[in-house]
């Protein structure tokens, strides 16, 4: 048992920080955009991620055969946390979800086409699992794929596809066998998003970000872009979701918001009393600081477990996702509450306490306990897989 | 960074678990409630034969001389089994304290019998005024102001303080400090007292992990078996989520408790902060798990005949011992938010 980073890991972290200092750019890094900062949706962000790729840091854990360095997952974790702390794009989707799934299940042809592009960040992906009638019950997706020549013809609708309006490729699940049990009739496809028959309509969110509905009208996809085996798609999606839960919900933004709140409490005076001397506030801060530490250690536990090269740490990553996202909301609640009347002022407003982090955090983090599997879904996963409780009644 | 215990830690844990499953059943815990001293000298001797009581005793005094990372899993198992024996005061706190500040003569006199299970120690600090099993301790290590004393049982008056867990016989101890009993004073005593307290808080936190696990095990077993409305109640989301919440609290507490053990074993500068985070978390986890387990059981869990009460009460008792959650949060607050 050892809770400290090795000298090599500390050196890597310093190298990353140095690189980030050199590439500091407010158009790339913005901590007030919270969870959405990770999206690579502008030319500047793409250019930045290409530089990260040039350093050999994308796919650092991949096999050498496919351009990786076969490093421990802890390096990927350290890189991602450093990026997240500055509100920059992260390595989540392409490397962590699509790349890893292609590595595990994709054909050689697919590996040769996509893996080098992912490593150099030359391609952006959108992920299409959700449908209007299939959110938490992802296996009930209806987007239909029917055999047509050397490929498939897709019809139907996806929703909550955040990157669809700027990505080139769509990582999408579709029903290929309507007669099989719902988990066994889904196939994963890679679909070019500039195809005729694809319509993308924007949806704007409370966090001021754009997500999308995507409509498929007779869109043809070649067999070459079927990911892995036919009708095994839901299994691949589930594996990827287990990875996503800890790569997408980084800890360092939570830690940073905790620091902002603590510094505010330490400096602020109200009714001639320093907020930091109020016992109620002190206990709240102590409770949140402890929870932050717990989230950090819990995240490290997931990383440590996934480093051993075994199956993804499924329940651990559900536990981490559940706790970290609920903690984000509690931090937002506490910041609004302790911030007083000024906490309703918009981010970057001059008078706003904590630079307006209270309101921006409040708006951005509400989605975290819904997206990536709602908290209730995580609890069902924990109850089924770890406690062995029976299926839902 | 390596988030796994060494193989010998895991093996030792398995040995202790197997022993406790056989020798410390719920019926045995129940028997401790009505027994004369509240614990079994036979079981303690058997634990000594396994090496448990000598775990923290230095090798030259007949012990294994191991650190908190070796002890923490054993303590967790003792909590899971509801072990009534004084493993916290004697093994986790008393032996290291005596090894640290005891005279050569006292160490010679007491550490070997502690390792062989023939003597138990009682510890009374100003932060832990009720001494566990004070009435049957062979030697008491007591704080008075900024001094540590070693006091023989015939030099003290023991006032039993009946508490909610009869397998932990609490007492306040009245005694007169003297030059003969003094072990340490000044900075040396202050450091030893702080270190002893942190060891006790860690030990209680580790036992609370086991208590919490057992509460969840009992509730889950019941939820799988108990049928209502034609379904096992564990298939209802309302029950599932309640149990998942309790398990989550345990899973959150576990790594911080292990980390606190690491901090003590390596004498890290943030030891006190880590210990306080661990104890606050473990106390809350056990309290929540107790309530969830009772809610899952329904009325049967509220009865004396059901074993649930043994662990609920142990959880409540340990949550209040060695600094309750609020006390530890105050210490966390002092570390993360210095006063003006």
mmCIF file of C-alpha atoms in Angstrom, chain A residues 1-6 9 74 262 265-266 274-279 281-283 285-287 289-291 293-298 300-304 307-308 316 318-320 322-323 330 375-380 382-384 386-393, chain B residues 1-6 9 69 216 220 223-224 229 231-232 234-237 239-245 247-249 251-256 258-260 262 266 268 274 276-278 280-281 284 325-330 332-340:
data_model
loop_
_atom_site.group_PDB
_atom_site.id
_atom_site.type_symbol
_atom_site.label_atom_id
_atom_site.label_comp_id
_atom_site.label_asym_id
_atom_site.label_seq_id
_atom_site.Cartn_x
_atom_site.Cartn_y
_atom_site.Cartn_z
ATOM 1 C CA UNK A 1 0.000 0.000 0.000
ATOM 2 C CA UNK A 2 1.473 3.293 -1.062
ATOM 3 C CA UNK A 3 -0.433 6.565 -1.469
ATOM 4 C CA UNK A 4 2.331 8.620 -3.023
ATOM 5 C CA UNK A 5 3.266 9.254 -6.636
ATOM 6 C CA UNK A 6 6.585 7.870 -7.824
ATOM 7 C CA UNK A 9 5.008 10.333 -12.053
ATOM 8 C CA UNK A 74 -1.936 6.835 -13.874
ATOM 9 C CA UNK A 262 -12.518 28.149 1.003
ATOM 10 C CA UNK A 265 -14.811 32.111 3.270
ATOM 11 C CA UNK A 266 -11.362 32.899 4.656
ATOM 12 C CA UNK A 274 -15.277 36.831 9.371
ATOM 13 C CA UNK A 275 -17.214 34.084 7.578
ATOM 14 C CA UNK A 276 -14.374 31.726 8.329
ATOM 15 C CA UNK A 277 -14.960 32.130 12.067
ATOM 16 C CA UNK A 278 -18.625 31.149 11.893
ATOM 17 C CA UNK A 279 -18.861 27.624 13.346
ATOM 18 C CA UNK A 281 -19.638 27.687 7.966
ATOM 19 C CA UNK A 282 -16.533 26.003 9.368
ATOM 20 C CA UNK A 283 -18.324 22.696 9.722
ATOM 21 C CA UNK A 285 -16.241 23.652 4.861
ATOM 22 C CA UNK A 286 -14.754 20.779 6.886
ATOM 23 C CA UNK A 287 -17.426 18.419 5.611
ATOM 24 C CA UNK A 289 -13.113 19.371 2.295
ATOM 25 C CA UNK A 290 -13.355 15.828 3.661
ATOM 26 C CA UNK A 291 -15.701 14.822 0.864
ATOM 27 C CA UNK A 293 -10.473 14.238 -0.246
ATOM 28 C CA UNK A 294 -12.670 11.154 -0.332
ATOM 29 C CA UNK A 295 -13.538 11.788 -3.988
ATOM 30 C CA UNK A 296 -9.857 12.212 -4.811
ATOM 31 C CA UNK A 297 -8.839 8.963 -3.139
ATOM 32 C CA UNK A 298 -11.818 7.156 -4.647
ATOM 33 C CA UNK A 300 -7.241 7.164 -7.503
ATOM 34 C CA UNK A 301 -8.605 3.779 -6.467
ATOM 35 C CA UNK A 302 -10.353 3.456 -9.828
ATOM 36 C CA UNK A 303 -7.155 4.448 -11.626
ATOM 37 C CA UNK A 304 -5.112 1.989 -9.565
ATOM 38 C CA UNK A 307 -3.864 -0.050 -14.082
ATOM 39 C CA UNK A 308 -3.645 -3.726 -13.331
ATOM 40 C CA UNK A 316 -15.792 1.432 -8.425
ATOM 41 C CA UNK A 318 -20.033 3.919 -10.706
ATOM 42 C CA UNK A 319 -19.331 4.732 -7.077
ATOM 43 C CA UNK A 320 -16.906 7.448 -8.070
ATOM 44 C CA UNK A 322 -22.209 8.897 -8.252
ATOM 45 C CA UNK A 323 -20.303 10.479 -5.388
ATOM 46 C CA UNK A 330 -23.463 20.062 -2.925
ATOM 47 C CA UNK A 375 -27.407 8.808 -10.080
ATOM 48 C CA UNK A 376 -30.335 6.397 -9.786
ATOM 49 C CA UNK A 377 -28.843 4.224 -12.554
ATOM 50 C CA UNK A 378 -25.506 4.167 -10.710
ATOM 51 C CA UNK A 379 -27.290 3.055 -7.539
ATOM 52 C CA UNK A 380 -29.008 0.264 -9.461
ATOM 53 C CA UNK A 382 -24.088 -0.849 -7.358
ATOM 54 C CA UNK A 383 -27.073 -2.700 -5.874
ATOM 55 C CA UNK A 384 -27.103 -5.346 -8.608
ATOM 56 C CA UNK A 386 -21.952 -5.391 -5.733
ATOM 57 C CA UNK A 387 -24.760 -6.226 -3.328
ATOM 58 C CA UNK A 388 -26.231 -8.958 -5.516
ATOM 59 C CA UNK A 389 -29.786 -7.685 -5.126
ATOM 60 C CA UNK A 390 -32.385 -9.004 -7.568
ATOM 61 C CA UNK A 391 -33.516 -7.286 -10.788
ATOM 62 C CA UNK A 392 -35.856 -4.343 -10.490
ATOM 63 C CA UNK A 393 -39.462 -5.127 -9.824
ATOM 64 C CA UNK B 1 1.263 4.746 -5.810
ATOM 65 C CA UNK B 2 -0.115 1.307 -5.132
ATOM 66 C CA UNK B 3 -3.646 0.946 -3.815
ATOM 67 C CA UNK B 4 -3.438 -2.629 -2.690
ATOM 68 C CA UNK B 5 -2.325 -4.363 0.461
ATOM 69 C CA UNK B 6 0.648 -6.706 0.409
ATOM 70 C CA UNK B 9 -1.581 -8.432 4.939
ATOM 71 C CA UNK B 69 -1.028 -1.054 7.591
ATOM 72 C CA UNK B 216 -25.044 -3.986 5.213
ATOM 73 C CA UNK B 220 -28.866 -7.344 2.124
ATOM 74 C CA UNK B 223 -33.716 -7.914 1.501
ATOM 75 C CA UNK B 224 -33.026 -10.959 -0.671
ATOM 76 C CA UNK B 229 -46.207 -8.030 -2.534
ATOM 77 C CA UNK B 231 -41.394 -10.040 -4.638
ATOM 78 C CA UNK B 232 -38.178 -10.027 -2.601
ATOM 79 C CA UNK B 234 -34.493 -6.177 -2.523
ATOM 80 C CA UNK B 235 -36.017 -5.878 -5.997
ATOM 81 C CA UNK B 236 -37.726 -2.616 -5.042
ATOM 82 C CA UNK B 237 -35.771 0.424 -6.149
ATOM 83 C CA UNK B 239 -34.868 -0.494 -0.919
ATOM 84 C CA UNK B 240 -32.058 -0.942 -3.452
ATOM 85 C CA UNK B 241 -31.132 2.732 -3.457
ATOM 86 C CA UNK B 242 -31.168 2.898 0.332
ATOM 87 C CA UNK B 243 -28.732 -0.031 0.488
ATOM 88 C CA UNK B 244 -26.599 1.321 -2.366
ATOM 89 C CA UNK B 245 -26.313 4.615 -0.450
ATOM 90 C CA UNK B 247 -22.618 0.745 0.639
ATOM 91 C CA UNK B 248 -21.384 3.907 -1.048
ATOM 92 C CA UNK B 249 -20.692 5.528 2.340
ATOM 93 C CA UNK B 251 -16.757 2.438 0.024
ATOM 94 C CA UNK B 252 -15.993 6.128 0.499
ATOM 95 C CA UNK B 253 -14.772 5.603 4.052
ATOM 96 C CA UNK B 254 -12.574 2.605 3.277
ATOM 97 C CA UNK B 255 -9.800 4.278 1.240
ATOM 98 C CA UNK B 256 -9.567 7.236 3.630
ATOM 99 C CA UNK B 258 -6.477 2.975 4.798
ATOM 100 C CA UNK B 259 -4.824 6.237 3.919
ATOM 101 C CA UNK B 260 -4.942 7.315 7.594
ATOM 102 C CA UNK B 262 -0.599 4.789 5.892
ATOM 103 C CA UNK B 266 4.836 6.555 7.732
ATOM 104 C CA UNK B 268 3.269 11.762 7.515
ATOM 105 C CA UNK B 274 -6.077 12.169 7.546
ATOM 106 C CA UNK B 276 -9.881 12.994 11.416
ATOM 107 C CA UNK B 277 -11.256 12.676 7.898
ATOM 108 C CA UNK B 278 -11.240 8.899 8.310
ATOM 109 C CA UNK B 280 -15.602 11.395 10.760
ATOM 110 C CA UNK B 281 -16.389 9.427 7.617
ATOM 111 C CA UNK B 284 -21.153 8.668 9.613
ATOM 112 C CA UNK B 325 -17.744 13.049 13.732
ATOM 113 C CA UNK B 326 -18.371 16.656 14.785
ATOM 114 C CA UNK B 327 -15.191 16.718 16.891
ATOM 115 C CA UNK B 328 -13.133 15.424 13.993
ATOM 116 C CA UNK B 329 -14.747 17.836 11.558
ATOM 117 C CA UNK B 330 -13.744 20.658 13.878
ATOM 118 C CA UNK B 332 -10.444 19.155 9.859
ATOM 119 C CA UNK B 333 -11.791 22.724 9.870
ATOM 120 C CA UNK B 334 -8.789 23.896 11.873
ATOM 121 C CA UNK B 335 -6.462 22.292 9.325
ATOM 122 C CA UNK B 336 -8.143 23.541 6.148
ATOM 123 C CA UNK B 337 -9.413 26.906 7.400
ATOM 124 C CA UNK B 338 -7.155 28.511 10.006
ATOM 125 C CA UNK B 339 -8.902 30.987 12.292
ATOM 126 C CA UNK B 340 -8.184 34.695 11.979
#
